[in-house]
Short mmCIF file of C-alpha atoms and ligand atoms in Angstrom, two decimals:
data_model
loop_
_atom_site.label_atom_id
_atom_site.label_comp_id
_atom_site.label_asym_id
_atom_site.label_seq_id
_atom_site.Cartn_x
_atom_site.Cartn_y
_atom_site.Cartn_z
CA MET A 1 22.25 76.55 128.56
CA ARG A 2 20.89 77.12 132.03
CA THR A 3 17.54 75.53 132.69
CA LEU A 4 14.85 77.43 134.50
CA LEU A 5 15.36 75.11 137.45
CA THR A 6 19.07 75.82 137.86
CA ALA A 7 18.44 79.53 137.44
CA ALA A 8 15.75 79.38 140.14
CA LEU A 9 18.09 77.41 142.39
CA ALA A 10 20.85 79.98 141.94
CA VAL A 11 18.45 82.72 143.00
CA THR A 12 17.13 80.72 145.94
CA LEU A 13 20.64 80.06 147.20
CA THR A 14 21.26 83.74 147.55
CA LEU A 15 18.07 84.46 149.47
CA PRO A 16 18.66 85.88 152.96
CA CYS A 17 16.34 83.38 154.68
CA LEU A 18 18.62 80.49 153.73
CA ARG A 19 21.75 82.28 154.76
CA ALA A 20 21.27 81.61 158.42
CA ALA A 21 22.12 77.98 157.73
CA VAL A 22 25.72 78.94 156.92
CA PRO A 23 26.42 82.07 158.92
CA ASP A 24 28.67 84.69 157.38
CA ILE A 25 31.46 84.36 159.91
CA VAL A 26 34.93 85.78 159.16
CA PRO A 27 37.28 84.04 159.65
CA ARG A 28 35.39 80.97 158.54
CA PRO A 29 35.07 78.49 161.43
CA VAL A 30 36.37 74.95 161.20
CA SER A 31 32.91 73.42 161.46
CA VAL A 32 29.40 74.80 161.60
CA ALA A 33 26.34 72.60 161.94
CA GLU A 34 22.90 74.02 161.59
CA GLN A 35 20.30 72.67 163.99
CA ALA A 36 17.72 71.91 161.35
CA GLY A 37 14.30 73.33 162.09
CA ALA A 38 15.39 74.71 165.47
CA LYS A 39 14.16 78.12 166.56
CA PRO A 40 16.74 80.92 166.71
CA PHE A 41 18.07 82.49 169.88
CA THR A 42 16.68 85.93 170.67
CA LEU A 43 18.55 88.26 173.01
CA ALA A 44 16.24 89.76 175.63
CA TRP A 45 16.16 91.65 178.91
CA GLY A 46 16.42 89.43 181.95
CA GLN A 47 18.84 86.97 180.34
CA THR A 48 21.87 85.99 182.33
CA VAL A 49 25.52 84.98 182.10
CA GLY A 50 27.51 82.62 184.31
CA GLY A 51 29.64 79.51 184.53
CA ASP A 52 33.21 78.54 185.31
CA ALA A 53 35.06 81.25 187.24
CA ARG A 54 38.11 80.81 184.99
CA PHE A 55 36.10 82.73 182.40
CA ALA A 56 35.06 85.64 184.63
CA GLY A 57 36.92 88.11 182.39
CA GLU A 58 35.20 86.77 179.27
CA MET A 59 31.78 86.92 180.96
CA GLU A 60 32.39 90.60 181.52
CA THR A 61 33.61 90.98 177.93
CA LEU A 62 30.39 89.36 176.67
CA ARG A 63 28.23 91.77 178.67
CA GLN A 64 30.21 94.77 177.48
CA THR A 65 30.19 93.49 173.90
CA LEU A 66 26.43 93.07 173.66
CA PHE A 67 25.38 96.13 175.63
CA PRO A 68 26.22 99.23 173.53
CA ALA A 69 24.07 98.41 170.46
CA THR A 70 21.33 96.36 172.16
CA GLY A 71 21.02 98.16 175.48
CA ILE A 72 20.67 94.71 177.08
CA TRP A 73 22.86 94.14 180.13
CA LEU A 74 23.20 90.47 181.02
CA LYS A 75 22.86 89.78 184.73
CA PRO A 76 25.16 87.33 186.51
CA ALA A 77 23.56 84.00 187.43
CA GLU A 78 25.07 80.99 189.13
CA ALA A 79 22.33 78.53 188.21
CA ASN A 80 21.24 77.86 184.66
CA PRO A 81 22.51 81.04 183.00
CA THR A 82 21.34 81.90 179.48
CA PHE A 83 24.97 82.27 178.36
CA ALA A 84 26.89 79.45 180.07
CA PHE A 85 30.71 79.33 180.06
CA VAL A 86 31.97 75.77 180.52
CA HIS A 87 35.56 74.68 181.04
CA ASP A 88 36.53 71.86 178.69
CA ALA A 89 40.16 70.77 178.94
CA THR A 90 39.85 68.65 175.79
CA LEU A 91 39.62 71.71 173.55
CA PRO A 92 42.76 73.22 172.01
CA LYS A 93 44.28 76.46 173.27
CA GLU A 94 42.38 79.27 171.52
CA GLY A 95 39.72 76.79 170.39
CA TYR A 96 36.06 76.77 171.43
CA ALA A 97 32.80 74.91 170.98
CA LEU A 98 29.65 76.99 170.76
CA THR A 99 26.06 75.83 170.86
CA VAL A 100 23.28 78.29 170.18
CA ALA A 101 19.72 77.16 170.82
CA GLU A 102 16.44 78.86 171.59
CA GLY A 103 16.93 80.63 174.94
CA LYS A 104 20.35 79.08 175.62
CA VAL A 105 23.96 79.58 174.54
CA GLU A 106 26.80 77.34 175.68
CA ILE A 107 30.44 78.34 175.29
CA ARG A 108 33.07 75.69 175.94
CA ALA A 109 36.79 76.40 176.01
CA SER A 110 39.96 75.24 177.72
CA GLU A 111 41.38 78.75 178.09
CA PRO A 112 40.01 82.30 178.21
CA ALA A 113 41.30 83.02 174.66
CA GLY A 114 39.00 80.33 173.26
CA ALA A 115 36.01 81.74 175.16
CA PHE A 116 36.91 85.19 173.83
CA TYR A 117 36.88 83.88 170.25
CA ALA A 118 33.49 82.26 170.89
CA ILE A 119 32.25 85.72 171.88
CA GLN A 120 33.57 87.15 168.61
CA THR A 121 31.66 84.45 166.74
CA ILE A 122 28.51 85.16 168.76
CA ARG A 123 28.81 88.78 167.76
CA GLN A 124 28.96 87.79 164.12
CA LEU A 125 25.91 85.53 164.45
CA PHE A 126 23.87 88.63 165.31
CA PRO A 127 23.08 91.30 162.69
CA ALA A 128 26.01 93.60 161.84
CA ASP A 129 24.41 96.44 163.84
CA ILE A 130 25.58 94.66 166.99
CA TYR A 131 28.96 96.33 166.28
CA ARG A 132 27.52 99.81 166.70
CA LYS A 133 28.62 101.79 169.74
CA ALA A 134 25.21 103.40 170.31
CA PRO A 135 21.77 101.77 170.83
CA VAL A 136 19.99 100.55 167.73
CA ARG A 137 16.37 99.43 167.46
CA GLY A 138 16.32 95.83 166.39
CA THR A 139 15.48 92.23 167.08
CA TRP A 140 18.66 90.51 168.09
CA THR A 141 18.49 86.94 166.92
CA MET A 142 21.11 84.30 166.21
CA PRO A 143 20.53 81.11 164.21
CA ALA A 144 20.61 77.83 166.14
CA VAL A 145 24.01 76.38 165.36
CA THR A 146 26.78 74.24 166.75
CA ILE A 147 30.28 75.48 165.98
CA LYS A 148 33.61 73.81 166.67
CA ASP A 149 36.54 76.00 165.97
CA ALA A 150 40.26 76.56 166.51
CA PRO A 151 42.93 78.50 164.63
CA ARG A 152 45.33 77.05 162.08
CA TYR A 153 48.22 79.23 163.29
CA ALA A 154 49.27 80.71 166.63
CA TRP A 155 50.57 83.97 165.06
CA ARG A 156 47.91 85.95 163.22
CA GLY A 157 49.48 89.37 163.06
CA ILE A 158 49.42 92.89 161.75
CA MET A 159 52.42 95.23 161.81
CA LEU A 160 51.77 98.93 162.33
CA ASP A 161 54.39 101.65 161.80
CA PRO A 162 54.07 104.82 163.89
CA CYS A 163 57.60 105.89 162.93
CA ARG A 164 56.97 107.31 159.47
CA ASN A 165 53.76 109.02 160.53
CA PHE A 166 52.89 108.96 164.19
CA PHE A 167 49.47 107.95 165.51
CA GLY A 168 48.38 108.00 169.13
CA VAL A 169 46.93 105.51 171.59
CA ALA A 170 43.30 106.12 170.56
CA SER A 171 44.12 105.25 166.94
CA LEU A 172 45.86 102.11 168.05
CA LYS A 173 42.94 101.02 170.22
CA ARG A 174 40.45 101.24 167.33
CA GLN A 175 42.64 98.96 165.25
CA LEU A 176 43.12 96.57 168.16
CA ASP A 177 39.32 96.37 168.55
CA ALA A 178 38.87 95.61 164.86
CA MET A 179 41.69 93.07 164.89
CA ALA A 180 40.20 91.23 167.85
CA ALA A 181 36.82 91.10 166.13
CA HIS A 182 38.57 89.10 163.39
CA LYS A 183 40.50 86.88 165.83
CA LEU A 184 43.86 88.43 164.93
CA ASN A 185 46.12 88.00 167.93
CA VAL A 186 49.50 89.71 167.35
CA LEU A 187 50.26 93.39 166.94
CA HIS A 188 53.83 93.88 165.76
CA TRP A 189 54.53 97.44 166.88
CA HIS A 190 57.37 98.90 164.79
CA LEU A 191 58.58 101.40 167.37
CA THR A 192 61.83 102.72 165.93
CA ASP A 193 62.99 103.74 162.48
CA ASP A 194 64.96 106.40 160.62
CA GLN A 195 62.17 108.96 160.78
CA GLY A 196 61.29 108.62 164.46
CA TRP A 197 62.07 106.83 167.73
CA ARG A 198 58.63 106.33 169.29
CA ILE A 199 59.19 104.59 172.63
CA GLU A 200 60.22 106.42 175.79
CA ILE A 201 63.41 104.97 177.27
CA LYS A 202 64.10 106.36 180.75
CA LYS A 203 67.83 105.56 180.65
CA TYR A 204 68.31 107.36 177.32
CA PRO A 205 65.92 110.33 177.20
CA ARG A 206 67.59 111.82 174.13
CA LEU A 207 66.15 108.95 172.08
CA THR A 208 62.78 110.67 172.28
CA GLU A 209 63.86 114.26 173.01
CA ILE A 210 65.84 114.28 169.77
CA GLY A 211 64.93 111.05 168.00
CA ALA A 212 61.14 111.46 168.23
CA ALA A 213 61.29 114.98 166.84
CA ARG A 214 61.79 115.45 163.15
CA PRO A 215 63.80 118.26 161.59
CA SER A 216 61.98 117.73 158.31
CA THR A 217 59.73 115.23 156.52
CA PRO A 218 59.93 113.83 152.99
CA ARG A 219 57.05 115.57 151.21
CA PRO A 220 55.12 115.82 149.08
CA PHE A 221 55.20 112.13 148.27
CA ASN A 222 58.77 112.25 147.17
CA ARG A 223 61.39 110.19 148.91
CA LEU A 224 64.18 112.67 148.41
CA LYS A 225 62.50 116.02 148.83
CA GLN A 226 62.23 117.43 152.35
CA ASP A 227 59.56 119.91 153.49
CA GLY A 228 61.99 121.54 155.95
CA GLU A 229 59.28 121.81 158.63
CA PRO A 230 60.37 120.64 162.09
CA VAL A 231 57.90 118.46 164.02
CA PRO A 232 58.10 118.29 167.85
CA PRO A 233 58.70 114.95 169.60
CA GLN A 234 55.91 112.42 169.11
CA PHE A 235 56.24 109.18 171.04
CA TYR A 236 54.53 106.78 173.46
CA THR A 237 55.32 107.31 177.11
CA GLN A 238 55.93 104.18 179.16
CA GLU A 239 52.62 104.80 180.89
CA GLU A 240 50.83 104.84 177.52
CA ILE A 241 52.61 101.68 176.48
CA ARG A 242 51.46 99.91 179.63
CA GLU A 243 47.93 101.10 178.88
CA VAL A 244 48.05 99.73 175.32
CA VAL A 245 49.56 96.42 176.45
CA ALA A 246 46.81 95.98 179.05
CA TYR A 247 44.11 96.95 176.54
CA ALA A 248 45.46 94.46 174.00
CA ALA A 249 45.72 91.71 176.62
CA LYS A 250 41.98 91.94 177.30
CA LEU A 251 41.49 91.39 173.56
CA HIS A 252 43.90 88.42 173.67
CA ILE A 253 46.31 90.31 171.45
CA THR A 254 50.01 90.04 172.22
CA ILE A 255 52.17 93.01 171.32
CA VAL A 256 55.55 92.30 169.78
CA PRO A 257 57.66 95.44 170.09
CA GLU A 258 60.28 96.08 167.44
CA ILE A 259 63.55 97.89 168.09
CA GLU A 260 65.27 98.22 164.71
CA MET A 261 68.97 97.40 164.51
CA PRO A 262 71.51 97.79 163.01
CA GLY A 263 69.79 99.63 160.12
CA HIS A 264 66.85 102.06 160.09
CA ALA A 265 68.61 103.75 163.00
CA VAL A 266 68.92 107.37 161.87
CA ALA A 267 66.58 108.72 164.58
CA ALA A 268 68.68 107.05 167.28
CA ILE A 269 71.90 108.22 165.66
CA ARG A 270 70.57 111.79 165.61
CA ALA A 271 70.25 111.46 169.38
CA TYR A 272 73.62 109.70 169.83
CA PRO A 273 75.82 110.50 166.77
CA GLU A 274 78.75 108.64 168.34
CA LEU A 275 76.94 105.37 167.55
CA ALA A 276 77.44 105.88 163.80
CA CYS A 277 80.50 104.50 162.04
CA ALA A 278 81.19 107.76 160.21
CA ALA A 279 82.34 110.94 161.92
CA ASN A 280 79.84 113.03 159.96
CA PRO A 281 76.83 110.83 159.32
CA ASP A 282 74.15 111.95 156.85
CA LEU A 283 71.07 112.19 159.04
CA THR A 284 68.51 113.44 156.51
CA PRO A 285 65.35 111.43 157.28
CA ASN A 286 64.48 110.45 153.72
CA TRP A 287 62.17 107.52 153.08
CA GLY A 288 63.81 104.37 151.81
CA VAL A 289 66.99 102.55 152.77
CA LEU A 290 69.56 104.88 154.35
CA LYS A 291 73.23 104.09 154.68
CA GLU A 292 73.74 105.19 158.30
CA ILE A 293 73.49 102.22 160.65
CA PHE A 294 74.62 101.44 164.20
CA CYS A 295 78.36 100.77 164.39
CA ALA A 296 78.82 97.08 165.16
CA GLY A 297 82.36 97.65 166.41
CA ASN A 298 81.53 100.23 169.06
CA PRO A 299 80.83 98.81 172.54
CA LYS A 300 78.54 101.79 173.19
CA THR A 301 76.13 100.45 170.54
CA TYR A 302 75.68 97.25 172.53
CA GLU A 303 75.44 99.13 175.81
CA LEU A 304 72.69 101.42 174.52
CA LEU A 305 70.67 98.70 172.80
CA GLU A 306 70.90 96.40 175.82
CA GLY A 307 69.70 99.27 178.01
CA VAL A 308 66.80 99.81 175.62
CA LEU A 309 65.92 96.10 175.62
CA ASP A 310 65.98 96.04 179.44
CA GLU A 311 63.16 98.59 179.46
CA VAL A 312 61.37 96.94 176.54
CA VAL A 313 61.12 93.57 178.30
CA ALA A 314 59.89 95.29 181.44
CA LEU A 315 57.06 96.89 179.44
CA PHE A 316 56.03 94.05 177.14
CA PRO A 317 55.18 90.69 178.70
CA GLY A 318 54.94 88.77 175.39
CA ALA A 319 57.30 85.94 174.49
CA TYR A 320 58.85 87.71 171.48
CA VAL A 321 60.88 90.87 170.96
CA HIS A 322 61.61 91.93 167.37
CA ILE A 323 65.13 93.19 166.67
CA GLY A 324 64.59 94.38 163.10
CA GLY A 325 67.57 93.57 160.89
CA ASP A 326 66.17 94.51 157.48
CA GLU A 327 67.78 96.77 154.93
CA ALA A 328 71.09 97.39 156.67
CA PRO A 329 73.54 98.43 153.93
CA LYS A 330 77.12 97.52 154.73
CA THR A 331 78.72 100.63 153.16
CA ARG A 332 79.55 102.15 156.52
CA TRP A 333 80.60 98.88 158.17
CA ASN A 334 82.94 98.14 155.24
CA ALA A 335 84.68 101.48 155.67
CA CYS A 336 84.81 101.46 159.48
CA PRO A 337 88.00 100.30 161.26
CA LYS A 338 86.00 99.38 164.40
CA CYS A 339 83.57 97.22 162.39
CA GLN A 340 86.44 95.61 160.48
CA ALA A 341 88.17 94.76 163.76
CA LYS A 342 84.94 93.32 165.19
CA MET A 343 84.42 91.21 162.09
CA LYS A 344 87.89 89.72 162.43
CA ALA A 345 87.60 89.22 166.18
CA LEU A 346 84.39 87.24 165.65
CA GLY A 347 85.92 85.19 162.84
CA CYS A 348 83.38 86.46 160.27
CA LYS A 349 84.22 86.18 156.58
CA ASN A 350 82.06 89.11 155.53
CA MET A 351 79.71 91.79 156.81
CA HIS A 352 76.63 89.57 156.38
CA GLU A 353 78.15 87.20 158.89
CA LEU A 354 78.81 90.17 161.15
CA GLN A 355 75.13 91.08 160.94
CA THR A 356 74.15 87.53 161.85
CA LYS A 357 76.53 87.69 164.85
CA PHE A 358 75.08 91.06 165.79
CA ALA A 359 71.59 89.49 165.81
CA GLU A 360 72.87 86.49 167.77
CA HIS A 361 74.29 88.82 170.42
CA PHE A 362 70.84 90.29 171.07
CA ALA A 363 69.10 86.93 170.74
CA ALA A 364 71.36 85.66 173.54
CA TYR A 365 70.76 88.81 175.58
CA LEU A 366 67.01 88.40 175.27
CA ALA A 367 67.23 84.68 176.01
CA LYS A 368 68.90 85.52 179.35
CA LYS A 369 65.79 87.56 180.10
CA GLY A 370 63.53 84.68 179.16
CA ARG A 371 62.46 86.13 175.82
CA ASN A 372 62.55 84.91 172.26
CA CYS A 373 63.93 87.07 169.53
CA ILE A 374 62.63 87.50 166.00
CA GLY A 375 64.15 89.45 163.13
CA TRP A 376 63.57 90.24 159.45
CA ASP A 377 65.03 87.66 157.10
CA GLU A 378 68.30 89.56 156.41
CA ILE A 379 69.57 88.26 159.75
CA LEU A 380 70.13 84.87 158.16
CA GLU A 381 72.19 86.16 155.21
CA GLY A 382 75.34 85.39 157.16
CA GLY A 383 74.07 81.97 158.34
CA LEU A 384 71.13 80.97 160.48
CA PRO A 385 71.35 83.05 163.68
CA LYS A 386 71.30 80.92 166.80
CA GLY A 387 68.20 81.38 168.89
CA ALA A 388 66.37 83.73 166.53
CA ALA A 389 63.04 83.31 164.77
CA ILE A 390 62.75 84.66 161.23
CA MET A 391 60.18 86.99 159.73
CA SER A 392 60.26 86.16 156.03
CA TRP A 393 59.42 89.31 154.06
CA ARG A 394 61.42 89.31 150.81
CA GLY A 395 59.45 86.26 149.70
CA THR A 396 59.01 82.93 151.44
CA SER A 397 62.31 81.23 150.59
CA ALA A 398 64.15 82.53 153.67
CA GLY A 399 61.24 81.34 155.81
CA VAL A 400 61.23 77.93 154.13
CA LYS A 401 65.01 77.60 154.65
CA ALA A 402 64.75 78.63 158.30
CA ALA A 403 61.77 76.34 159.04
CA LYS A 404 63.56 73.40 157.43
CA ALA A 405 66.51 74.12 159.75
CA GLY A 406 64.20 74.13 162.78
CA HIS A 407 63.87 77.89 163.30
CA LYS A 408 60.48 79.39 164.06
CA VAL A 409 59.15 81.46 161.19
CA VAL A 410 56.48 84.08 160.55
CA MET A 411 55.56 84.45 156.89
CA THR A 412 54.97 88.00 155.73
CA PRO A 413 56.13 87.99 152.10
CA LYS A 414 55.80 91.03 149.91
CA PRO A 415 53.69 91.88 148.00
CA VAL A 416 50.94 89.53 149.29
CA CYS A 417 51.30 90.46 152.94
CA TYR A 418 52.10 94.14 152.32
CA ILE A 419 48.84 95.88 153.00
CA ASP A 420 50.38 99.28 152.33
CA TYR A 421 50.74 98.36 148.64
CA ASN A 422 48.20 99.54 146.09
CA GLN A 423 45.03 97.50 146.34
CA LEU A 424 43.66 98.36 142.88
CA VAL A 425 40.49 100.04 144.09
CA PRO A 426 38.98 102.03 141.20
CA ASN A 427 39.42 105.79 141.66
CA ASP A 428 41.31 105.20 144.90
CA PRO A 429 41.67 108.60 146.64
CA TYR A 430 44.63 107.50 148.81
CA GLU A 431 48.29 107.44 147.87
CA TYR A 432 50.67 104.51 147.87
CA ILE A 433 54.43 104.03 147.57
CA PRO A 434 55.01 104.44 143.83
CA ASN A 435 56.06 101.48 141.68
CA ASN A 436 55.26 98.69 144.10
CA THR A 437 53.63 95.52 142.81
CA PRO A 438 49.90 95.94 143.40
CA ASN A 439 48.41 93.78 146.13
CA PRO A 440 44.63 93.61 145.80
CA ILE A 441 42.73 91.62 148.40
CA TRP A 442 42.29 88.55 146.22
CA ILE A 443 46.08 88.34 145.89
CA THR A 444 46.49 88.71 149.66
CA TYR A 445 43.93 85.94 150.13
CA SER A 446 45.89 83.58 147.87
CA ILE A 447 48.87 82.93 150.15
CA ASP A 448 49.30 79.63 151.97
CA PRO A 449 51.95 80.32 154.64
CA SER A 450 53.02 76.69 154.78
CA GLU A 451 53.31 76.15 151.03
CA GLY A 452 56.55 74.52 149.92
CA LEU A 453 57.31 73.04 153.32
CA PRO A 454 57.71 69.33 154.01
CA PRO A 455 55.37 68.10 156.79
CA GLU A 456 58.19 67.93 159.35
CA ALA A 457 59.01 71.65 158.82
CA GLN A 458 55.42 72.88 158.96
CA PRO A 459 55.18 73.08 162.77
CA PHE A 460 57.92 75.73 162.67
CA VAL A 461 55.68 78.15 160.82
CA LEU A 462 54.16 80.18 163.62
CA GLY A 463 51.81 81.92 161.22
CA LEU A 464 51.55 85.02 159.10
CA GLN A 465 51.35 88.76 159.30
CA GLY A 466 50.17 91.72 157.24
CA ASN A 467 52.51 94.74 157.25
CA LEU A 468 51.20 98.28 157.01
CA TRP A 469 54.13 100.65 156.48
CA ALA A 470 53.13 104.25 156.98
CA GLU A 471 55.11 106.51 154.66
CA TYR A 472 51.83 107.37 152.94
CA ILE A 473 49.50 107.24 155.92
CA ARG A 474 48.59 110.60 157.38
CA ALA A 475 45.50 109.82 159.43
CA ASP A 476 43.26 107.06 160.73
CA GLU A 477 41.20 107.19 157.56
CA ASP A 478 44.18 106.21 155.36
CA CYS A 479 45.15 103.50 157.85
CA ASP A 480 41.62 102.04 157.87
CA TRP A 481 41.43 102.13 154.09
CA LYS A 482 44.67 100.25 153.53
CA MET A 483 44.24 97.82 156.40
CA TRP A 484 40.60 96.83 155.86
CA PRO A 485 39.29 94.61 154.36
CA ARG A 486 42.74 93.14 153.60
CA ALA A 487 43.38 92.46 157.30
CA ALA A 488 40.22 90.32 157.29
CA ALA A 489 41.84 88.21 154.54
CA ILE A 490 44.99 87.88 156.67
CA ALA A 491 42.82 86.86 159.61
CA GLU A 492 41.10 84.11 157.64
CA ILE A 493 44.38 82.76 156.22
CA GLY A 494 45.71 82.57 159.76
CA TRP A 495 42.63 80.92 161.20
CA THR A 496 40.87 78.70 158.69
CA PRO A 497 42.17 75.33 157.44
CA GLN A 498 43.70 75.77 154.00
CA ALA A 499 41.36 73.20 152.42
CA ASP A 500 38.31 75.19 153.58
CA ARG A 501 39.44 78.52 152.13
CA LYS A 502 37.93 79.58 148.82
CA TRP A 503 38.10 83.12 147.51
CA GLU A 504 34.49 83.07 146.26
CA ASP A 505 33.24 81.89 149.63
CA PHE A 506 35.26 84.54 151.52
CA HIS A 507 34.09 87.20 149.08
CA GLY A 508 30.48 86.11 149.60
CA ARG A 509 30.69 86.30 153.41
CA MET A 510 32.48 89.62 153.26
CA SER A 511 30.03 91.16 150.83
CA ARG A 512 26.95 89.90 152.67
CA ALA A 513 28.10 90.78 156.18
CA GLY A 514 31.83 91.37 156.71
CA MET A 515 31.92 94.76 154.99
CA ALA A 516 28.87 95.94 156.94
CA ARG A 517 30.61 94.97 160.16
CA LEU A 518 33.69 97.01 159.24
CA GLN A 519 31.45 99.97 158.54
CA ARG A 520 29.61 99.55 161.88
CA LEU A 521 32.99 99.36 163.62
CA GLY A 522 33.50 102.90 162.35
CA LEU A 523 36.29 101.98 159.94
CA ASN A 524 36.85 103.75 156.65
CA ALA A 525 37.39 100.41 154.91
CA ALA A 526 38.21 100.25 151.20
CA PRO A 527 35.55 98.60 149.03
CA LEU A 528 35.76 94.87 148.53
CA THR A 529 37.11 94.19 145.05
CA GLU A 530 37.18 91.09 142.88
CA PRO A 531 39.65 89.74 140.33
CA PRO A 532 38.91 90.79 136.77
CA LYS A 533 36.39 88.36 135.30
CA ASP A 534 38.73 87.21 132.53
CA LYS A 535 41.25 85.86 135.07
C1 ACM B 601 60.66 95.60 155.26
O1 ACM B 601 59.64 95.70 154.57
N1 ACM B 601 61.67 96.43 155.09
C2 ACM B 601 60.77 94.57 156.28
ZN1 ZN B 602 81.45 100.82 162.60
#
């Protein structure tokens, strides 16, 4: 039986006045020390920002971050600034040390990314209204704390899919803003698929003239029923892509572009039917896994995809390019004389080995251009592809196998990392792919990306990623709903040491502050749910 004292203690521990001691920061920092008895910091007119010139961009970011809600514009100051940026080469890449005291904030980092993450933490130390885009009346205080922080993983990603249902640059920017606020740092941009080719390629304009238009869409919510309504081309121009890349860079988010091959290629094959194995390919853009794939025995396939990759690497400065590789049925390859001949010429025993060789070809092509290649885990069905990193999606076993063999790996297993799957929100008004295993947020939160790996293989796990496929996403509001708050769980898994992660603690921080922040960011986030009590 609970005594009166323990009941009183339980109540006291939930009182807001004590909360400042352990700020509700998401993702949870590595270490937070309260400065006992110290007065809080209060933001005020006349305060200043300055410090090491290496952080000039972050100083500007801080001013622009604090201004919209508070109306306070920090002035630059060389001597004794209120917000001081200090270079500290001892801190890890992306790490930071933050000290908040009365009238003084010190941000230490070795690189701008770390200073940027300190700013995101500062934002979360203020009331959630700091995220509003218009002025709010308020007293802007932060508790006096010392925080030392750095991420667990280098790859903390979200995949977005504009192929199934297109969304424009403005939609992308809102998600990039929200991702950065949670210290997510990779956007995997799935730019090509059966239902739409979304990236302008100057050398092959038909890819968007034909491939970005849709003769018909699977509707209503039925994979095999088409609405018969043509949609004009929808795609990102190269100018728009440069704009998004630059926008993301300021948020320390790297964009990994994906060009799907050899499967999920119907949009490209509609533009260039000669790249199919069959003379009369079935180009109906149904959802699901379609049998038409790029012919691996046709030199024109390699010529086109190399031409595409030339323009991709010129647009995207990041280290990785994704070459797809998932769900490529071998029906057409098996029946194609050109593919059969290629298989024999390469000494492959089966079509899985041919797919691995196909991936290796593009891995080598990208390597010549100084880029790394990553592909979905099917690319290792015919043996581990030389020079390619693996995105483990059909579970974690492919990722574990690849990491043990010294390949870089990103863990994104379904259902836990599939944030398009049903999240078990009561009376959910949005639709999901039918019959998928539900993936509520507490299941997402449960993954440890390095589980099952011996210590020597763990460094090969780059990190994790949440995937938001868009068959059932029609507008920003559906995207917000499915992505948030689950993307906050992905962010914390990617950032916080495994031993410090507890569902109840995450749930507490999210319910006290994290959900309010999502709302102030203007996101139509789904409600935060909990596991059933009998679990
Ligand atoms: C995938 O979900 N097809 C990678
Ligand atoms: Zn073929």
